[in-house]
mmCIF file of C-alpha atoms in Angstrom:
data_model
loop_
_atom_site.group_PDB
_atom_site.id
_atom_site.type_symbol
_atom_site.label_atom_id
_atom_site.label_comp_id
_atom_site.label_asym_id
_atom_site.label_seq_id
_atom_site.Cartn_x
_atom_site.Cartn_y
_atom_site.Cartn_z
ATOM 1 C CA GLY Z 1 0.000 0.000 0.000
ATOM 2 C CA PRO Z 2 0.980 3.651 -0.209
ATOM 3 C CA GLY Z 3 3.258 5.261 2.328
ATOM 4 C CA PRO Z 4 2.448 8.372 4.417
ATOM 5 C CA ARG Z 5 0.199 10.676 2.441
ATOM 6 C CA ALA Z 6 1.939 13.704 1.033
ATOM 7 C CA ALA Z 7 0.396 17.088 0.315
ATOM 8 C CA LEU Z 8 -1.075 16.266 -3.087
ATOM 9 C CA PRO Z 9 -4.404 17.553 -4.461
ATOM 10 C CA PRO Z 10 -7.303 15.064 -4.374
ATOM 11 C CA TRP Z 11 -7.522 14.930 -8.167
ATOM 12 C CA ALA Z 12 -7.380 11.164 -8.623
ATOM 13 C CA ARG Z 13 -10.867 10.006 -9.512
ATOM 14 C CA ALA Z 14 -12.669 7.105 -11.167
ATOM 15 C CA THR Z 15 -16.107 6.407 -12.537
ATOM 16 C CA ALA Z 16 -18.279 3.396 -11.792
ATOM 17 C CA GLY Z 17 -16.535 0.093 -12.219
ATOM 18 C CA ARG Z 18 -13.066 1.641 -12.515
ATOM 19 C CA ALA Z 19 -12.188 1.836 -8.829
ATOM 20 C CA ASP Z 20 -9.715 -0.994 -9.340
ATOM 21 C CA CYS Z 21 -7.871 1.039 -11.988
ATOM 22 C CA ALA Z 22 -7.867 4.111 -9.759
ATOM 23 C CA ALA Z 23 -6.401 2.186 -6.835
ATOM 24 C CA ALA Z 24 -3.800 0.569 -9.071
ATOM 25 C CA GLY Z 25 -2.735 4.001 -10.266
ATOM 26 C CA LEU Z 26 -2.671 5.418 -6.757
ATOM 27 C CA SER Z 27 -0.484 2.566 -5.567
ATOM 28 C CA LEU Z 28 2.178 3.816 -7.985
ATOM 29 C CA GLN Z 29 2.078 7.300 -6.440
ATOM 30 C CA PRO Z 30 2.408 7.087 -2.662
ATOM 31 C CA GLY Z 31 0.558 9.862 -0.906
ATOM 32 C CA ALA Z 32 -2.261 10.261 -3.444
ATOM 33 C CA ALA Z 33 -5.894 9.565 -2.605
ATOM 34 C CA GLY Z 34 -8.839 8.453 -4.758
ATOM 35 C CA VAL Z 35 -12.595 9.008 -4.783
ATOM 36 C CA PRO Z 36 -14.296 6.435 -7.063
ATOM 37 C CA ALA Z 37 -17.761 4.967 -7.468
ATOM 38 C CA PRO Z 38 -17.141 1.213 -7.140
ATOM 39 C CA ALA Z 39 -19.316 -1.120 -9.158
ATOM 40 C CA ALA Z 40 -22.387 -2.655 -7.553
ATOM 41 C CA GLY Z 41 -21.653 -5.855 -5.691
ATOM 42 C CA VAL Z 42 -18.139 -4.881 -4.649
ATOM 43 C CA SER Z 43 -16.982 -7.368 -2.009
ATOM 44 C CA ASP Z 44 -15.673 -6.641 1.473
ATOM 45 C CA ALA Z 45 -12.298 -7.921 0.303
ATOM 46 C CA ASP Z 46 -12.367 -5.467 -2.602
ATOM 47 C CA ILE Z 47 -13.233 -2.603 -0.257
ATOM 48 C CA ALA Z 48 -10.314 -3.557 1.980
ATOM 49 C CA TRP Z 49 -7.958 -3.710 -1.011
ATOM 50 C CA LEU Z 50 -9.170 -0.377 -2.352
ATOM 51 C CA THR Z 51 -8.681 1.210 1.072
ATOM 52 C CA GLU Z 52 -5.155 -0.164 1.357
ATOM 53 C CA ASN Z 53 -4.365 1.378 -2.027
ATOM 54 C CA GLY Z 54 -5.498 4.906 -1.334
ATOM 55 C CA ILE Z 55 -9.273 5.005 -1.883
ATOM 56 C CA ILE Z 56 -10.816 7.183 0.824
ATOM 57 C CA ALA Z 57 -14.327 8.166 -0.308
ATOM 58 C CA GLN Z 58 -17.409 7.110 -2.273
ATOM 59 C CA ARG Z 59 -18.685 9.278 -5.103
ATOM 60 C CA ILE Z 60 -22.423 10.002 -4.920
ATOM 61 C CA PHE Z 61 -24.008 11.427 -8.086
ATOM 62 C CA GLN Z 62 -27.604 12.584 -7.753
ATOM 63 C CA LEU Z 63 -27.651 13.459 -11.434
ATOM 64 C CA PRO Z 64 -29.047 11.653 -14.514
ATOM 65 C CA TRP Z 65 -25.667 10.129 -15.424
ATOM 66 C CA GLY Z 66 -24.726 9.163 -11.877
ATOM 67 C CA ALA Z 67 -23.780 5.621 -10.915
ATOM 68 C CA VAL Z 68 -24.735 5.870 -7.233
ATOM 69 C CA GLY Z 69 -27.510 8.282 -6.246
ATOM 70 C CA PHE Z 70 -29.343 9.020 -3.038
ATOM 71 C CA ASP Z 71 -31.515 5.939 -3.519
ATOM 72 C CA ARG Z 72 -28.458 3.761 -2.851
ATOM 73 C CA MET Z 73 -26.318 6.164 -0.847
ATOM 74 C CA HIS Z 74 -27.046 4.933 2.663
ATOM 75 C CA ASP Z 75 -26.744 1.264 1.723
ATOM 76 C CA VAL Z 76 -23.414 1.886 0.027
ATOM 77 C CA MET Z 77 -22.078 4.078 2.825
ATOM 78 C CA SER Z 78 -22.981 1.437 5.417
ATOM 79 C CA ARG Z 79 -20.502 -0.799 3.558
ATOM 80 C CA VAL Z 80 -17.635 1.624 3.032
ATOM 81 C CA HIS Z 81 -17.824 4.033 5.980
ATOM 82 C CA PRO Z 82 -16.479 1.412 8.411
ATOM 83 C CA ALA Z 83 -13.373 1.348 6.193
ATOM 84 C CA GLY Z 84 -12.932 5.081 6.772
ATOM 85 C CA TRP Z 85 -14.537 6.341 3.558
ATOM 86 C CA HIS Z 86 -16.686 9.452 3.441
ATOM 87 C CA ALA Z 87 -19.307 10.487 0.883
ATOM 88 C CA ASN Z 88 -18.372 12.889 -1.933
ATOM 89 C CA ILE Z 89 -21.637 14.295 -3.271
ATOM 90 C CA GLN Z 90 -22.537 15.965 -6.543
ATOM 91 C CA LEU Z 91 -26.076 17.125 -7.293
ATOM 92 C CA ASP Z 92 -27.988 20.101 -8.613
ATOM 93 C CA GLY Z 93 -27.661 22.403 -5.625
ATOM 94 C CA ARG Z 94 -31.132 23.801 -6.240
ATOM 95 C CA GLU Z 95 -32.409 20.466 -4.896
ATOM 96 C CA LEU Z 96 -30.538 20.685 -1.605
ATOM 97 C CA PRO Z 97 -33.581 21.670 0.488
ATOM 98 C CA GLN Z 98 -35.388 18.450 -0.445
ATOM 99 C CA TRP Z 99 -32.303 16.297 0.234
ATOM 100 C CA GLU Z 100 -30.895 18.137 3.239
ATOM 101 C CA ASP Z 101 -32.278 15.749 5.862
ATOM 102 C CA THR Z 102 -31.148 12.717 3.844
ATOM 103 C CA ILE Z 103 -27.615 14.083 3.617
ATOM 104 C CA LYS Z 104 -27.544 14.911 7.328
ATOM 105 C CA LYS Z 105 -28.187 11.233 8.103
ATOM 106 C CA LEU Z 106 -24.824 10.275 6.599
ATOM 107 C CA PRO Z 107 -22.292 8.911 9.057
ATOM 108 C CA GLY Z 108 -19.204 11.017 9.578
ATOM 109 C CA LYS Z 109 -17.905 13.665 7.204
ATOM 110 C CA PHE Z 110 -19.093 14.391 3.669
ATOM 111 C CA VAL Z 111 -18.085 16.649 0.784
ATOM 112 C CA ILE Z 112 -20.299 18.698 -1.534
ATOM 113 C CA ASP Z 113 -18.723 19.266 -4.950
ATOM 114 C CA HIS Z 114 -18.366 22.353 -7.132
ATOM 115 C CA VAL Z 115 -19.552 25.214 -4.885
ATOM 116 C CA GLY Z 116 -22.827 23.275 -4.543
ATOM 117 C CA LYS Z 117 -23.178 22.900 -8.326
ATOM 118 C CA TYR Z 118 -26.274 25.070 -8.729
ATOM 119 C CA LEU Z 119 -27.106 24.316 -12.362
ATOM 120 C CA GLU Z 120 -28.816 27.694 -12.460
ATOM 121 C CA PRO Z 121 -26.699 29.847 -10.123
ATOM 122 C CA VAL Z 122 -28.703 31.249 -7.201
ATOM 123 C CA THR Z 123 -28.095 34.200 -4.906
ATOM 124 C CA PRO Z 124 -26.613 33.805 -1.421
ATOM 125 C CA GLU Z 125 -30.064 34.652 -0.057
ATOM 126 C CA HIS Z 126 -31.739 31.738 -1.875
ATOM 127 C CA GLU Z 127 -33.169 28.930 0.251
ATOM 128 C CA ALA Z 128 -31.132 26.343 -1.664
ATOM 129 C CA PHE Z 129 -27.919 28.144 -0.701
ATOM 130 C CA LYS Z 130 -29.070 28.507 2.887
ATOM 131 C CA SER Z 131 -29.521 24.728 2.879
ATOM 132 C CA LEU Z 132 -25.839 24.340 2.008
ATOM 133 C CA LEU Z 133 -24.903 26.695 4.849
ATOM 134 C CA ARG Z 134 -26.968 24.575 7.240
ATOM 135 C CA LEU Z 135 -25.090 21.482 6.106
ATOM 136 C CA LEU Z 136 -21.835 23.312 6.821
ATOM 137 C CA ASP Z 137 -23.161 24.155 10.268
ATOM 138 C CA THR Z 138 -23.249 20.450 11.120
ATOM 139 C CA GLY Z 139 -19.460 20.600 11.322
ATOM 140 C CA ARG Z 140 -19.249 17.499 9.124
ATOM 141 C CA CYS Z 141 -19.680 19.112 5.712
ATOM 142 C CA TRP Z 142 -16.845 20.220 3.440
ATOM 143 C CA VAL Z 143 -17.236 22.074 0.131
ATOM 144 C CA LYS Z 144 -14.963 22.032 -2.905
ATOM 145 C CA LEU Z 145 -14.472 25.412 -4.531
ATOM 146 C CA SER Z 146 -14.170 23.944 -7.993
ATOM 147 C CA ALA Z 147 -15.468 23.913 -11.565
ATOM 148 C CA PRO Z 148 -17.264 27.289 -11.684
ATOM 149 C CA TYR Z 149 -17.254 26.996 -15.488
ATOM 150 C CA GLU Z 150 -19.708 24.078 -15.293
ATOM 151 C CA THR Z 151 -22.616 26.197 -14.023
ATOM 152 C CA SER Z 152 -21.743 29.869 -14.474
ATOM 153 C CA LYS Z 153 -23.915 31.949 -16.752
ATOM 154 C CA THR Z 154 -21.734 35.052 -16.516
ATOM 155 C CA GLY Z 155 -18.687 33.057 -17.639
ATOM 156 C CA ALA Z 156 -14.927 33.525 -17.610
ATOM 157 C CA PRO Z 157 -12.731 34.988 -16.418
ATOM 158 C CA LYS Z 158 -14.370 35.757 -13.054
ATOM 159 C CA TYR Z 159 -17.500 33.555 -13.098
ATOM 160 C CA ASP Z 160 -19.093 36.238 -10.933
ATOM 161 C CA ASP Z 161 -22.398 34.427 -10.338
ATOM 162 C CA VAL Z 162 -20.631 31.378 -8.901
ATOM 163 C CA GLY Z 163 -17.938 33.545 -7.341
ATOM 164 C CA ARG Z 164 -20.381 35.329 -5.050
ATOM 165 C CA LEU Z 165 -21.439 31.947 -3.673
ATOM 166 C CA ALA Z 166 -17.809 30.908 -3.231
ATOM 167 C CA LYS Z 167 -17.082 34.106 -1.316
ATOM 168 C CA ALA Z 168 -20.083 33.546 0.953
ATOM 169 C CA LEU Z 169 -18.971 29.971 1.653
ATOM 170 C CA VAL Z 170 -15.420 31.053 2.465
ATOM 171 C CA LYS Z 171 -16.774 33.678 4.853
ATOM 172 C CA HIS Z 172 -19.150 31.190 6.515
ATOM 173 C CA ALA Z 173 -16.785 28.247 7.061
ATOM 174 C CA PRO Z 174 -13.221 28.866 5.848
ATOM 175 C CA GLU Z 175 -12.032 25.899 7.890
ATOM 176 C CA ARG Z 176 -13.974 23.469 5.676
ATOM 177 C CA MET Z 177 -13.426 24.873 2.192
ATOM 178 C CA MET Z 178 -11.106 23.138 -0.297
ATOM 179 C CA TRP Z 179 -9.984 24.022 -3.787
ATOM 180 C CA ALA Z 180 -9.832 21.589 -6.704
ATOM 181 C CA SER Z 181 -9.047 22.070 -10.385
ATOM 182 C CA ASN Z 182 -11.530 19.478 -11.698
ATOM 183 C CA TRP Z 183 -8.817 18.449 -14.151
ATOM 184 C CA PRO Z 184 -9.082 16.986 -16.784
ATOM 185 C CA HIS Z 185 -12.335 18.952 -17.131
ATOM 186 C CA PRO Z 186 -14.459 16.169 -18.670
ATOM 187 C CA SER Z 187 -17.534 18.374 -19.113
ATOM 188 C CA ALA Z 188 -15.766 21.269 -20.842
ATOM 189 C CA PRO Z 189 -15.864 21.655 -24.656
ATOM 190 C CA LYS Z 190 -12.669 20.330 -26.194
ATOM 191 C CA ASP Z 191 -12.064 23.688 -27.853
ATOM 192 C CA ASN Z 192 -12.547 25.628 -24.600
ATOM 193 C CA ILE Z 193 -10.714 23.769 -21.835
ATOM 194 C CA PRO Z 194 -10.211 26.009 -18.786
ATOM 195 C CA ASP Z 195 -6.672 26.891 -17.776
ATOM 196 C CA ASP Z 196 -6.018 25.375 -14.333
ATOM 197 C CA ALA Z 197 -3.805 28.319 -13.393
ATOM 198 C CA ASP Z 198 -6.608 30.778 -14.158
ATOM 199 C CA LEU Z 199 -9.003 28.739 -12.024
ATOM 200 C CA LEU Z 200 -6.519 28.772 -9.169
ATOM 201 C CA ASP Z 201 -6.141 32.539 -9.433
ATOM 202 C CA LEU Z 202 -9.844 32.917 -8.664
ATOM 203 C CA LEU Z 203 -8.900 32.250 -5.032
ATOM 204 C CA LEU Z 204 -7.234 35.673 -4.936
ATOM 205 C CA ASP Z 205 -10.753 37.103 -5.285
ATOM 206 C CA TRP Z 206 -12.715 34.467 -3.373
ATOM 207 C CA ALA Z 207 -10.318 34.347 -0.412
ATOM 208 C CA PRO Z 208 -8.209 37.553 -0.395
ATOM 209 C CA ASP Z 209 -6.516 36.683 2.897
ATOM 210 C CA GLU Z 210 -3.328 34.611 2.532
ATOM 211 C CA ALA Z 211 -3.943 32.694 5.769
ATOM 212 C CA THR Z 212 -7.388 31.670 4.547
ATOM 213 C CA ARG Z 213 -5.982 30.530 1.214
ATOM 214 C CA ARG Z 214 -3.497 28.329 3.039
ATOM 215 C CA LYS Z 215 -6.381 26.741 4.929
ATOM 216 C CA ILE Z 216 -8.209 26.068 1.666
ATOM 217 C CA LEU Z 217 -5.175 24.731 -0.198
ATOM 218 C CA VAL Z 218 -3.235 22.928 2.536
ATOM 219 C CA ASP Z 219 -4.661 22.685 6.039
ATOM 220 C CA ASN Z 220 -8.252 21.737 5.223
ATOM 221 C CA PRO Z 221 -7.483 18.979 2.693
ATOM 222 C CA GLY Z 222 -4.699 17.872 5.007
ATOM 223 C CA GLU Z 223 -7.241 17.349 7.775
ATOM 224 C CA LEU Z 224 -9.891 15.654 5.635
ATOM 225 C CA TYR Z 225 -7.716 13.499 3.404
ATOM 226 C CA GLY Z 226 -4.801 12.857 5.721
ATOM 227 C CA PHE Z 227 -2.272 14.694 3.566
ATOM 228 C CA ARG Z 228 0.860 15.926 5.301
ATOM 229 C CA SER Z 229 0.298 19.668 5.300
ATOM 230 C CA ASP Z 230 3.665 20.356 6.938
ATOM 231 C CA LEU Z 231 5.680 19.417 3.855
ATOM 232 C CA CYS Z 232 5.423 22.865 2.278
ATOM 233 C CA SER Z 233 7.765 24.241 4.938
ATOM 234 C CA GLN Z 234 10.190 21.315 4.778
ATOM 235 C CA ARG Z 235 12.468 22.462 1.965
ATOM 236 C CA SER Z 236 15.269 24.902 1.413
ATOM 237 C CA THR Z 237 14.378 28.265 -0.089
ATOM 238 C CA ASP Z 238 16.592 27.700 -3.131
ATOM 239 C CA SER Z 239 14.915 24.460 -4.255
ATOM 240 C CA PRO Z 240 11.622 24.122 -6.154
ATOM 241 C CA PRO Z 241 8.458 22.946 -4.369
ATOM 242 C CA ARG Z 242 8.272 19.163 -4.101
ATOM 243 C CA HIS Z 243 4.527 18.961 -3.585
ATOM 244 C CA ALA Z 244 1.636 20.316 -5.601
ATOM 245 C CA TRP Z 245 0.001 22.176 -2.706
ATOM 246 C CA CYS Z 246 3.245 24.095 -2.144
ATOM 247 C CA TRP Z 247 3.343 25.145 -5.788
ATOM 248 C CA LEU Z 248 -0.242 26.404 -5.563
ATOM 249 C CA ILE Z 249 0.524 28.575 -2.568
ATOM 250 C CA GLU Z 250 3.669 30.023 -4.098
ATOM 251 C CA ARG Z 251 1.890 30.829 -7.363
ATOM 252 C CA LEU Z 252 -0.836 32.735 -5.514
ATOM 253 C CA LYS Z 253 1.731 34.621 -3.441
ATOM 254 C CA LEU Z 254 3.439 35.708 -6.661
ATOM 255 C CA ASN Z 255 0.211 36.769 -8.387
ATOM 256 C CA ALA Z 256 -1.070 38.577 -5.320
ATOM 257 C CA ALA Z 257 2.068 40.705 -5.394
ATOM 258 C CA ILE Z 258 1.659 41.697 -9.042
#
C-alpha cells in the first residue's frame, strides 16, 4: 500500500466500475488519494484492497448520469464508511432543500462538490444556498471550490455568479473549504478547456486573505484526506516545491504581489 500521504491535491478520480484502476494508479504514487464509485456488488475484500491502495471516499451522483444516487447512498455508505470512507456528493444544488435531511443522516464527514453545483446559479439569499450553509453548520460538511465553469452563466474569467457563492462559503466556514481544479475537465468543450492556473487565481478574489488561502489549499485537505500539510515548509528556499500544494501557494503569493 501507499506510504504516508503527502500534500497532493485530491484529483485522482474514477467512474463506476473503474475503482480498481484508480487504486492501481494510486499505488504507484504514494501519498495520493482516490474518490471512485465502485461497481455494484463490490466485495468486502475489494473494499479492503481499495482502502489499502489509497481510496478514501465514495462518489455520490444525484444526477441523470450518476452511478450511485441518493436511492443507494445509505446502503453503500454502510458498507464503506467502516473502512474510513466518506461520501463525496454531486447534485444540482437547487435540490438541496429536499435532500438536506437525507444528507444529514450520513455517518461522519461528507463533501459537496463544485460550490454546490447550482445548475442555475442562485443568490446567497436563496433557500437552496441557505440549505448548504446549514449542512456546513453540522461541522461534518466540506465544500470544494471547484469547476465554476460548469454552471456559471456570466462566464470567464471571473464567473461572478458562482464567485459570489464561493465568497459567501469562504466567509461562513473557511475551515472546511477546499480548492480543486476538476482536471481533466471532462464536461468542458474540447475547444474551450479552462486553464487550471486561471481557475486557481480565482482564489485571490474568493479568499483575499493569505492565511485563509493556506487553509483552503493545505490545512483543510490535510485534515480531511490525511495529507501531510507540513511538507510545504520542509524544503530549502533555493529548491523548487516538491509537492503540488506548495506550488499552488507560491503561485498565488506571486500573483497577489503583481
